[in-house]
Short mmCIF file of C-alpha atoms and ligand atoms in Angstrom, two decimals:
data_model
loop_
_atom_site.label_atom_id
_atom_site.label_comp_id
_atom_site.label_asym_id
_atom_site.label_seq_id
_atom_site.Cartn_x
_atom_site.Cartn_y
_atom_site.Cartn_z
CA UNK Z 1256 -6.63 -59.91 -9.75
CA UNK Z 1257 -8.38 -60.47 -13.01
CA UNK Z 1258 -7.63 -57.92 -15.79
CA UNK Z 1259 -10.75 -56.25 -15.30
CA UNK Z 1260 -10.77 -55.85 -11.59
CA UNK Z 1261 -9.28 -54.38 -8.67
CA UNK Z 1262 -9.78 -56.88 -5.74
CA UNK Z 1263 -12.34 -55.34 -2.73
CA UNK Z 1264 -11.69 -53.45 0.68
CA UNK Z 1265 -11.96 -56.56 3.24
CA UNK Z 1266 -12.23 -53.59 6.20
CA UNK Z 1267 -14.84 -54.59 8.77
CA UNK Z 1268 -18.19 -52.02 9.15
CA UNK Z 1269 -18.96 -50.65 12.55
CA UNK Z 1270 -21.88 -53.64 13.02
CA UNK Z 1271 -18.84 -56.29 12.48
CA UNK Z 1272 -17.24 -55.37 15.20
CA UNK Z 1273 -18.05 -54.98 19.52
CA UNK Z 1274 -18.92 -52.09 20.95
CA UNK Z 1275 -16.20 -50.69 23.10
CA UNK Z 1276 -16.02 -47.93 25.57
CA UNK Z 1277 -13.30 -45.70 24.94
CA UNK Z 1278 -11.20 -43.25 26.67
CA UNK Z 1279 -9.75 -40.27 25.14
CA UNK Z 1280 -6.77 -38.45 26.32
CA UNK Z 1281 -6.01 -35.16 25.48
CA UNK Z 1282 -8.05 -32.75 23.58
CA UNK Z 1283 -6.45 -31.03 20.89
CA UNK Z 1284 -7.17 -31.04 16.91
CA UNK Z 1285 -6.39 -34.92 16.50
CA UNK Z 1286 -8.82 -36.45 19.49
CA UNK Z 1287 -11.29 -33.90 18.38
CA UNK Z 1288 -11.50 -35.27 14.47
CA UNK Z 1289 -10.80 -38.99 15.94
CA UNK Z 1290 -14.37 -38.25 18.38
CA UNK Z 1291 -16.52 -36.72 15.76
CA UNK Z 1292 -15.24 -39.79 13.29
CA UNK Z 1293 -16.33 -42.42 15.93
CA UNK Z 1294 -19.82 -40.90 16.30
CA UNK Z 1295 -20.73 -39.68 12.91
CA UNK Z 1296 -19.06 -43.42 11.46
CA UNK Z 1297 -19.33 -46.55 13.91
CA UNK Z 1298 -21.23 -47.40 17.47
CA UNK Z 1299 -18.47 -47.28 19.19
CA UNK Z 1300 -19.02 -45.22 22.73
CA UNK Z 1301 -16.90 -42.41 23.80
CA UNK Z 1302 -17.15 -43.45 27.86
CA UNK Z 1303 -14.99 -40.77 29.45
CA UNK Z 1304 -12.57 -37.91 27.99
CA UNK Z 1305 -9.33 -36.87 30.43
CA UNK Z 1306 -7.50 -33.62 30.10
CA UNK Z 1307 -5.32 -31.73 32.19
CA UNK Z 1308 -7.57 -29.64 33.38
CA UNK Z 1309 -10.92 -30.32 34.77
CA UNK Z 1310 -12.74 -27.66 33.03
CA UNK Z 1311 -11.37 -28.12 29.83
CA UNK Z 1312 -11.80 -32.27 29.49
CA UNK Z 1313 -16.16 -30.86 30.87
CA UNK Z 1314 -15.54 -28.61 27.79
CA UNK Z 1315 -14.77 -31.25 25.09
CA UNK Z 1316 -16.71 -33.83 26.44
CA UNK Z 1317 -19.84 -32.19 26.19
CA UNK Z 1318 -18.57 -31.07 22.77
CA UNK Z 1319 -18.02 -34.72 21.82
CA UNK Z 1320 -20.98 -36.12 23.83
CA UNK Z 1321 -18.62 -38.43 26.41
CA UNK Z 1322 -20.66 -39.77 29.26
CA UNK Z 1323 -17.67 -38.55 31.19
CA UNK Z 1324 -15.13 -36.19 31.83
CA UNK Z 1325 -11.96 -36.31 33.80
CA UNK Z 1326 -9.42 -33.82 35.17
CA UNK Z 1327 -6.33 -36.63 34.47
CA UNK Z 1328 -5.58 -39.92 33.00
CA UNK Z 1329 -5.08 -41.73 36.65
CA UNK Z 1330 -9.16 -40.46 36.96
CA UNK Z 1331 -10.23 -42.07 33.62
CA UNK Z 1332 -8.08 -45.38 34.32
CA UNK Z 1333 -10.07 -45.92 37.38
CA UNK Z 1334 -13.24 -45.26 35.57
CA UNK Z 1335 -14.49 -48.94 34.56
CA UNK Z 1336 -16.39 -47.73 31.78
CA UNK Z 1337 -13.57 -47.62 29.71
CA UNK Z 1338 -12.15 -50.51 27.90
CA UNK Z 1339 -9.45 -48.90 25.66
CA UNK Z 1340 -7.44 -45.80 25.23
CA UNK Z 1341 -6.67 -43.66 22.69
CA UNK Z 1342 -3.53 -41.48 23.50
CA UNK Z 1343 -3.54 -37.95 21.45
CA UNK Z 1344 -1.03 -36.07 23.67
CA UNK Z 1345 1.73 -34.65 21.95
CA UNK Z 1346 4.63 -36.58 21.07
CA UNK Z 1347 6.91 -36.59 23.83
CA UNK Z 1348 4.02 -38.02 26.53
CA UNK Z 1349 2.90 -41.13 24.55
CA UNK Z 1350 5.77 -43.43 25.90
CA UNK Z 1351 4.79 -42.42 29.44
CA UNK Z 1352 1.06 -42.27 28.91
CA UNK Z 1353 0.91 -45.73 27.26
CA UNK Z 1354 2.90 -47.27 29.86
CA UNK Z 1355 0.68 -45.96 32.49
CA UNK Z 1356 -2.86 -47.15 30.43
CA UNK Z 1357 -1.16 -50.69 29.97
CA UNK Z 1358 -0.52 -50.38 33.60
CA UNK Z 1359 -4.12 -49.95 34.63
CA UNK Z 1360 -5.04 -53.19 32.70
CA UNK Z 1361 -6.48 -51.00 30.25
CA UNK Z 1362 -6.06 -51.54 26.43
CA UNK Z 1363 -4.34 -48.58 24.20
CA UNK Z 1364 -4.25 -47.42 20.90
CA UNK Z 1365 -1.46 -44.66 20.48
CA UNK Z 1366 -1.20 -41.75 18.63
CA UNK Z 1367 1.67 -42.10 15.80
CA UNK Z 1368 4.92 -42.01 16.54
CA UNK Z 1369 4.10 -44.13 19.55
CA UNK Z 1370 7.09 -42.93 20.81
CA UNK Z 1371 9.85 -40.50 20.57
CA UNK Z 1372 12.30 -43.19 19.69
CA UNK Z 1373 12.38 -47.19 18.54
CA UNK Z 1374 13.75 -47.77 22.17
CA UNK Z 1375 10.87 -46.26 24.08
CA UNK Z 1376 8.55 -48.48 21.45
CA UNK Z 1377 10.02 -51.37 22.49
CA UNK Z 1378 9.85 -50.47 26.26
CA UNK Z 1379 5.70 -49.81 25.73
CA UNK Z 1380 5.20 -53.23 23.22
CA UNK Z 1381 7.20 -55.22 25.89
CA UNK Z 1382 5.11 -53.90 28.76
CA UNK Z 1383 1.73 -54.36 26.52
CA UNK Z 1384 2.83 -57.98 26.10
CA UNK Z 1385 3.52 -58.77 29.79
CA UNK Z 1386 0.12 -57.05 30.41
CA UNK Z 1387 -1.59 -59.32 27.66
CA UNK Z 1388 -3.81 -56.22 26.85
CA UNK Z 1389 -3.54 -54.80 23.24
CA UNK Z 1390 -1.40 -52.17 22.18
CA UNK Z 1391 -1.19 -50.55 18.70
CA UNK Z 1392 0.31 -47.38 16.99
CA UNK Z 1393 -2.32 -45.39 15.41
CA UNK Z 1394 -0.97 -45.27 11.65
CA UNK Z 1395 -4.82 -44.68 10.44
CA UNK Z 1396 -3.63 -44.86 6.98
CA UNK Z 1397 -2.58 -48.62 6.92
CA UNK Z 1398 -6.58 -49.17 8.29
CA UNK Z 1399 -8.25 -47.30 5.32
CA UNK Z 1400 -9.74 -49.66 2.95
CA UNK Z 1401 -7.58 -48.49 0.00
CA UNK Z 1402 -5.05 -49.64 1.86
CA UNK Z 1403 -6.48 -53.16 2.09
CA UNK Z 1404 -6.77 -53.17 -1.90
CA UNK Z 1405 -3.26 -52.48 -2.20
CA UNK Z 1406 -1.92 -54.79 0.67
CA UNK Z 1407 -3.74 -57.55 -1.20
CA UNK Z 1408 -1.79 -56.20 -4.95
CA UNK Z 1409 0.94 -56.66 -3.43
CA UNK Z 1410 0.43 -60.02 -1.34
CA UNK Z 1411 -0.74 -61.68 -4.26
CA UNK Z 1412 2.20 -61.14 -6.40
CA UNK Z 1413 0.24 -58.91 -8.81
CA UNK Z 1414 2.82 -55.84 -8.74
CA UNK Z 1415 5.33 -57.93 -9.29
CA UNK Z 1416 9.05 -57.50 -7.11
CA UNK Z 1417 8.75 -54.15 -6.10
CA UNK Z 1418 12.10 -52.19 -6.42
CA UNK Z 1419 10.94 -48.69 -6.45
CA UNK Z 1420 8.71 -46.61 -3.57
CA UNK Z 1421 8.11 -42.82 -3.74
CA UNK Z 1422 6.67 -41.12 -0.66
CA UNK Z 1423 6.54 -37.19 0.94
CA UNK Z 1424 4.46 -35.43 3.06
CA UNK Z 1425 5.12 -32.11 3.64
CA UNK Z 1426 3.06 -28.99 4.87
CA UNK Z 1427 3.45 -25.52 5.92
CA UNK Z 1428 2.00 -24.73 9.50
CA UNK Z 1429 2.21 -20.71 11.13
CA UNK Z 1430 5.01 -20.11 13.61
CA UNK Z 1431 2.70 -20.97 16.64
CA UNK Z 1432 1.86 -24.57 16.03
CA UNK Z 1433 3.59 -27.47 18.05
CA UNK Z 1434 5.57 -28.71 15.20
CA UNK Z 1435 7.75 -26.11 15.21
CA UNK Z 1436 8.25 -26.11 19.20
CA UNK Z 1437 11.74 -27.69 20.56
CA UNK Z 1438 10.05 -28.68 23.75
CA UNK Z 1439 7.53 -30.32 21.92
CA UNK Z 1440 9.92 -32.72 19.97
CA UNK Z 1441 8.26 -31.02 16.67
CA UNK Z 1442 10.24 -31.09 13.38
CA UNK Z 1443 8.91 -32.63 10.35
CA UNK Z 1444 10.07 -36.09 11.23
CA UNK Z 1445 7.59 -37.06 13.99
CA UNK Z 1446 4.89 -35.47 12.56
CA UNK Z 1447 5.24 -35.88 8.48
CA UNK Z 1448 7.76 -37.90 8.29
CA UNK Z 1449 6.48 -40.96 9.96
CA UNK Z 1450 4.18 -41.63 6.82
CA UNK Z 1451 6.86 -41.84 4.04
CA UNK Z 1452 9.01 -43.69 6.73
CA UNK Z 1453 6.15 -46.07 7.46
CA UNK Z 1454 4.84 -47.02 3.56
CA UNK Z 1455 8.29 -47.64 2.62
CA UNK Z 1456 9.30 -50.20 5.55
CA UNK Z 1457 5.32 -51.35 4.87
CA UNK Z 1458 6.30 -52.47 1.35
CA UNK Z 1459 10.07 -53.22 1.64
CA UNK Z 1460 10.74 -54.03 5.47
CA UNK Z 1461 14.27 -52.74 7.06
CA UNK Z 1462 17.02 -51.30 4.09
CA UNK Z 1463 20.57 -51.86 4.63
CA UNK Z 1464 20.95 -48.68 3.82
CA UNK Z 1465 20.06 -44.91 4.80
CA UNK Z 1466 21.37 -41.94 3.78
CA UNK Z 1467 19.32 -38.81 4.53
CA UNK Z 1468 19.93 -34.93 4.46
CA UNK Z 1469 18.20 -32.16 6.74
CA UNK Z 1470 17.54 -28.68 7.09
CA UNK Z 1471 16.38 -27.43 10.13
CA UNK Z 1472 13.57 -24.50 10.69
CA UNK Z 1473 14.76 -21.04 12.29
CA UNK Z 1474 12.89 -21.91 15.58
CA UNK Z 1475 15.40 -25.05 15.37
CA UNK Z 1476 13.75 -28.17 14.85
CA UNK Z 1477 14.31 -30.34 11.57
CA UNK Z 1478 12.04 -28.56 9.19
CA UNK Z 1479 12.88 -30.74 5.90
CA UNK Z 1480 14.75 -34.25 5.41
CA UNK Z 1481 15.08 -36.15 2.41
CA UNK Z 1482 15.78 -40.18 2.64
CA UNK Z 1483 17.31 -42.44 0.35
CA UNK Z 1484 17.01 -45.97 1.31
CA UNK Z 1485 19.00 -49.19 0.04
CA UNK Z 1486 17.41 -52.90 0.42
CA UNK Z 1487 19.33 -55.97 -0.50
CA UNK Z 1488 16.82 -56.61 -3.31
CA UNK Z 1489 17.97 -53.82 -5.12
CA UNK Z 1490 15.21 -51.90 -4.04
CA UNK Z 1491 15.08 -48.09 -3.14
CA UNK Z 1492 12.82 -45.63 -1.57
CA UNK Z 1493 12.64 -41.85 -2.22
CA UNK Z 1494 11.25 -40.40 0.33
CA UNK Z 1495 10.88 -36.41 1.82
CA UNK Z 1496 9.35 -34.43 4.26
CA UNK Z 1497 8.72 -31.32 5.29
CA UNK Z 1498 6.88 -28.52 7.97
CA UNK Z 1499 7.89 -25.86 5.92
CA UNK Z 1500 6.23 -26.02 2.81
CA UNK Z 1501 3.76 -28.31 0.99
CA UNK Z 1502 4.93 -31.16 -1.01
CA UNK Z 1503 3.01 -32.92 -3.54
CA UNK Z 1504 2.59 -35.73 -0.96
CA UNK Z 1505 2.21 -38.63 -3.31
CA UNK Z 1506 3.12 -42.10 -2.95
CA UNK Z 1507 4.01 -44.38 -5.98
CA UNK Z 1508 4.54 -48.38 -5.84
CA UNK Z 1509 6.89 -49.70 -8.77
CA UNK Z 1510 6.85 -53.41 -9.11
CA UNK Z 1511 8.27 -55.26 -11.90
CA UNK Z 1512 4.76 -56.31 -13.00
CA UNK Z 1513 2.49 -52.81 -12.64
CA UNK Z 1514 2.35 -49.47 -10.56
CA UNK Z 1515 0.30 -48.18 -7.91
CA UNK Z 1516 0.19 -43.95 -7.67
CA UNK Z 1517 -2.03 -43.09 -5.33
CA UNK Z 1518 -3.90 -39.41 -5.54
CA UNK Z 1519 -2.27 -36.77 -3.37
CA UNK Z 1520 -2.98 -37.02 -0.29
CA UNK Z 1521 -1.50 -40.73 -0.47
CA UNK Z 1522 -1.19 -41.24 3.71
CA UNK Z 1523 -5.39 -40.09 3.57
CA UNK Z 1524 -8.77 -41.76 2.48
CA UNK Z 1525 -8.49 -41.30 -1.61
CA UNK Z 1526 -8.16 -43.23 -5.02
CA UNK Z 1527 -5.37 -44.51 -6.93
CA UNK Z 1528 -4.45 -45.61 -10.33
CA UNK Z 1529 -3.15 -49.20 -11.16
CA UNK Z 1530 -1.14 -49.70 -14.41
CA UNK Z 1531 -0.49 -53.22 -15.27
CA UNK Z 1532 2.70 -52.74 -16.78
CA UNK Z 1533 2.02 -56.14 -19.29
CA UNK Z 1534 -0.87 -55.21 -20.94
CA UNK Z 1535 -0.57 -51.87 -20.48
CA UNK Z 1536 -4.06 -51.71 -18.63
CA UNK Z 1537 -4.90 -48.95 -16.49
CA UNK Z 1538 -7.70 -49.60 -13.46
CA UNK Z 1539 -8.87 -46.57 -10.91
CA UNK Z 1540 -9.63 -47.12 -7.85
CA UNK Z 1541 -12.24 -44.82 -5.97
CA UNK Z 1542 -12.91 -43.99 -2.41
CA UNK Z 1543 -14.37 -41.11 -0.92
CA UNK Z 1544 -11.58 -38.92 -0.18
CA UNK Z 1545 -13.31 -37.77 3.70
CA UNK Z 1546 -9.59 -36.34 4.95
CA UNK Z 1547 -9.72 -37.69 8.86
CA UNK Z 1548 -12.87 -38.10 8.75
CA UNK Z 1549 -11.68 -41.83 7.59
CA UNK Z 1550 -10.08 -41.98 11.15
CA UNK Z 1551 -13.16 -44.84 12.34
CA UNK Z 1552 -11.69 -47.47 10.13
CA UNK Z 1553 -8.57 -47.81 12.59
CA UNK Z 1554 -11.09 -47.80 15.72
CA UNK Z 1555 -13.07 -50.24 14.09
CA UNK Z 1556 -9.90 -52.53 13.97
CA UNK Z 1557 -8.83 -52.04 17.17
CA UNK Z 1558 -12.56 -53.11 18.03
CA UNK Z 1559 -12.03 -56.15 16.02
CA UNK Z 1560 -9.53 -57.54 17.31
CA UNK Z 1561 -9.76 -56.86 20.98
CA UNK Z 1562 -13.11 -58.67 20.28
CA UNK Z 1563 -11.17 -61.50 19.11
CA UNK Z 1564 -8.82 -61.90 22.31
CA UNK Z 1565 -5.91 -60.24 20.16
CA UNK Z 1566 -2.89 -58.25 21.26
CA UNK Z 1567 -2.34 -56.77 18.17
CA UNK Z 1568 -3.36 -55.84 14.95
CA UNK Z 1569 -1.88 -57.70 11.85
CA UNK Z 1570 -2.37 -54.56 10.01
CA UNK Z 1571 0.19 -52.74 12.10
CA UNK Z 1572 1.99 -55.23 14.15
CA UNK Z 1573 4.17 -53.82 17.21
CA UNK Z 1574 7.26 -55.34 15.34
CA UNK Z 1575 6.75 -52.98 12.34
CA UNK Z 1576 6.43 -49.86 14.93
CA UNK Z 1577 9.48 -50.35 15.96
CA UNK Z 1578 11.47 -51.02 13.39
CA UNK Z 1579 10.03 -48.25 11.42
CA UNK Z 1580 11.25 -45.88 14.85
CA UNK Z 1581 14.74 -47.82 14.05
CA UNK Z 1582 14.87 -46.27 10.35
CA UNK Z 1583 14.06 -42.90 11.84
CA UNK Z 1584 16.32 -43.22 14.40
CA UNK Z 1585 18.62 -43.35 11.85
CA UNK Z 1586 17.50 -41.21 9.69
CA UNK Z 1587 17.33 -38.54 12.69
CA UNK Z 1588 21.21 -39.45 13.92
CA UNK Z 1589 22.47 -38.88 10.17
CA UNK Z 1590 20.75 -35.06 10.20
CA UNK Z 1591 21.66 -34.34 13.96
CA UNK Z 1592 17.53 -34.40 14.56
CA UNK Z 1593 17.98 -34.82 18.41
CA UNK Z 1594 15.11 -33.79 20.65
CA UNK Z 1595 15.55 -31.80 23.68
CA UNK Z 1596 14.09 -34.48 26.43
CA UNK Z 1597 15.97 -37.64 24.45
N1 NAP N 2107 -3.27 -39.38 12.66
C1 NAP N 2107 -3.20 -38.12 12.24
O1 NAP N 2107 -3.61 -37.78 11.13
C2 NAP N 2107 -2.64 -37.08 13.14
C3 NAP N 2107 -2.86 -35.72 12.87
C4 NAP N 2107 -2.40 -34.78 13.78
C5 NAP N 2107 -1.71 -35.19 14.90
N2 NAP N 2107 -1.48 -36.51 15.13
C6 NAP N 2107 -0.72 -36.94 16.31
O2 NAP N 2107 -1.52 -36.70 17.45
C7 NAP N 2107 -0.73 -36.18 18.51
C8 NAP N 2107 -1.38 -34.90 19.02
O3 NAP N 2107 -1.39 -33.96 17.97
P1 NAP N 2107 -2.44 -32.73 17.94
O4 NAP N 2107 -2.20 -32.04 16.64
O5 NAP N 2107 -3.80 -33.19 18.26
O6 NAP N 2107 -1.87 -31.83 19.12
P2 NAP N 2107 -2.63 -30.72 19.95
O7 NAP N 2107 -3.72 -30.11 19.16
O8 NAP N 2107 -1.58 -29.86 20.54
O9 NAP N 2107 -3.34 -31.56 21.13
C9 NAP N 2107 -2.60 -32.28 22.08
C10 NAP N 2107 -3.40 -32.36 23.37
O10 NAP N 2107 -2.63 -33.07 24.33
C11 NAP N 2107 -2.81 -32.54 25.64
N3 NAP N 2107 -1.50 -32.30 26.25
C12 NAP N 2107 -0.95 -33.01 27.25
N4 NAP N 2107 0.27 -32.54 27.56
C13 NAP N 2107 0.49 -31.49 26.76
C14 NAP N 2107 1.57 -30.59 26.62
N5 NAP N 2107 2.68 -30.68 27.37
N6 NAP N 2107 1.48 -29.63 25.69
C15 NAP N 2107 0.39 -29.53 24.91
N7 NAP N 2107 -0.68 -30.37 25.00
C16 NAP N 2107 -0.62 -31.35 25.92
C17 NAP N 2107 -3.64 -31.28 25.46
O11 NAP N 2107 -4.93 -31.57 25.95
P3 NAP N 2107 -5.34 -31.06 27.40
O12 NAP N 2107 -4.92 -29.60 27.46
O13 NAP N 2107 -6.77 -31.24 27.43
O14 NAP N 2107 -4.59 -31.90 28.41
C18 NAP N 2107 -3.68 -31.00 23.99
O15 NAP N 2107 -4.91 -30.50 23.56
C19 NAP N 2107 0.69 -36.00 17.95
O16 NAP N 2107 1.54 -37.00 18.45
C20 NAP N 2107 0.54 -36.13 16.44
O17 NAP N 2107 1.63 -36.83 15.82
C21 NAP N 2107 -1.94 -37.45 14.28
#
C-alpha cells in the first residue's frame, strides 16, 4: 500500500464469472433477499425453488421469477436444471440438507452456521470431498469487496502483527422470531454470534484460549455471550453477541503498524477507516453500504470457482468452517449453550 492509497476490491463482476442454475431451498427472509440480490446484481439463473409445501415454493417462485417450483428438495435434486444449491433452512436442517444435495451430485452453498456443530461440519466437508462437488459456508461478509481490501492489508504486512480484534453483533428481534425458539437451535450464537466468531479466527486462526460468559433469554436459549480469546502471539479478541438488544456491532483490527474500524454494520457491505499508526495517516474507504442486498458477491464466487473445477473457495475454505464451529463449540460448552436436537 502506498501512503496515499488503499489497495482495490479484486471481487469478480457477474460477466467474470459462468452462468449457473441455481436451486433454492427454503423460502423465508434470507432466500428471499439472496433471490432478489441474484437478479437485480448478476446473470446468474434462479432454475427451480423447493419448499415444503407445494403451494408455497409456486408462491415464491413466481415472486422470485424461478423457472421452477418444487414441493421438496428430493424434487429439485432430480431437476437437471440445477447446478448448485443454496440451503436457507433454519439451522438445525443444513447438516442434513447439505448431505443430501452433495448426495445428488449436486454442488451446495450453505447457509451460515453450516451446521449446528464443528462435528456435523466436518461430516458435510468430508462427504463434499468424496463427492468432488463444491461445498461452501455462506459467510457473505468474507465475499464483499471491502473485505478483499482488508484481506490484502493484512496479507501484505501493512497492519503490522495484529494483537488486538474487536467484534459484536447484537440485535433485538420480537418474541415470535426463530431465534428465540428452543426447537429451532436459536440463541444469539448461531445466528449473531457466528460473525464475531468468524472475523476473529479470519484474522488470528484457532486461540489457545477461550473464556466466555452467557445469559440466556426467558424463552431459554442463550440470548447474550461475551468471548475473550487468548492466541500464542499474545493476541486477543473481544468479542459479544446478542438477540436481545442491539450492540454497536463494530469490528476493529489493531496491528502493530495501523488500524482498521470498520463502520457499524462491520459483518455488512460498508466503509472503513485505516489509520497508519507511523505517520499518523488516516485513509477511508467507501462502499455502498446496500445491507443484503451485497449478498451476489458470495454467488458470484461460488460461480467462479465452480467454473474453475474448484471444490472450494479460498475465501472461506471448509477448514476455516470448521474450526471456527470448534471455537463455538467451545464457547457454547463454557455457557451451557446446548441445543435441544444435539
Ligand atoms: N447471511 C445472512 O445475513 C443471514 C441472515 C438471516 C439468516 N441467515 C441464515 O439463514 C438461515 C435461515 O434463516 P431465515 O431468517 O431465512 O429463516 P426463516 O425466515 O425462518 O426461513 C427458513 C425457511 O426454511 C424452511 N424450513 C424448512 N424447515 C423448517 C422448519 N422446521 N421450520 C421453519 N422453516 C423451515 C421454510 O421454508 P418452507 O416453508 O418453504 O419450507 C422457511 O421459510 C439460518 O440458518 C440463518 O442463520 C443468514
Amino acid at each position: 500500500m502506498s501512503q496515499l492509497s488503499l489497495p482495490t476490491s479484486r471481487r469478480p463482476g457477474p460477466d467474470d464469472v459462468p452462468q449457473l442454475g441455481w436451486g433454492i431451498l427454503g423460502t423465508g427472509w434470507i432466500a428471499e433477499r439472496f433471490c432478489t440480490a441474484l437478479r437485480a446484481s448478476t446473470t446468474q439463473r434462479i432454475a427451480a425453488v423447493a419448499s415444503r409445501s407445494q403451494q408455497r415454493a409456486e408462491e415464491f417462485g413466481a415472486a422470485m421469477g424461478a423457472e421452477r417450483s418444487h414441493g421438496s428438495l428430493d424434487a429439485m435434486l432430480a431437476d437437471p436444471a440445477v447446478d448448485v444449491v443454496y440451503v436457507a433452512t433454519p439451522h438445525p436442517n443444513h447438516h442434513a440438507d447439505a448431505l443430501r444435495v452433495v448426495a445428488a451430485g449436486k454442488h451446495v452453498l450453505v447457509e451460515k452456521p453450516m451446521a449446528l456443530n464443528a462435528q456435523q461440519a466436518r461430516e458435510v466437508a468430508a462427504a463434499a470431498q468424496a463427492a468432488g462437488v463444491f461445498c461452501a459456508e455462506a459467510l457473505w461478509t468474507l465475499f464483499l469487496p471491502k473485505f478483499d481490501v482488508v484481506r490484502q492489508l493484512v496479507t501484505s504486512g501493512d497492519l503490522g502483527e495484529i494483537l488486538g480484534v474487536q467484534a459484536d453483533q447484537g440485535e433485538w428481534f420480537d418474541a415470535g422470531h426463530r431465534i428465540l425458539d428452543p426447537e429451532l437451535a436459536g440463541g444469539a450464537m448461531l445466528d449473531l454470534g457466528t460473525y464475531p466468531v468468524m472475523f476473529a479466527t479470519w484474522l488470528l486462526g484457532q486461540p489457545d484460549e477461550v473464556r466466555a460468559v452467557g445469559a440466556r433469554a426467558s424463552s431459554g436459549v442463550m440470548g447474550s455471550v461475551s468471548m475473550s480469546l487468548r492466541y500464542p502471539s499474545g493476541a486477543q479478541a473481544a468479542l459479544q453477541t446478542s438477540c436481545l438488544v442491539e450492540l454497536p456491532n463494530v469490528g476493529c483490527i489493531s496491528g502493530t503498524r495501523g488500524m482498521v474500524q470498520f463502520d457499524r454494520k462491520f459483518y455488512q457491505p460498508g466503509g472503513f477507516t485505516y489509520l497508519d499508526r507511523a505517520s499518523g495517516t488516516t485513509l477511508r474507504y467507501d462502499e455502498e453500504a446496500i445491507e443484503h442486498a451485497g449478498l451476489f458477491h458470495e454467488a458470484l464466487e461460488v460461480a467462479r470457482c465452480i467454473g474453475e473445477g474448484r471444490t472450494q473457495t479460498p475465501l472461506r475454505p471448509l477448514g476455516d468452517t470448521i474450526s471456527y464451529l470448534d471455537v463455538m463449540d467451545e464457547v457454547r460448552d463454557q455457557v451451557g449453550d446446548r441445543f435441544v436436537m444435539e
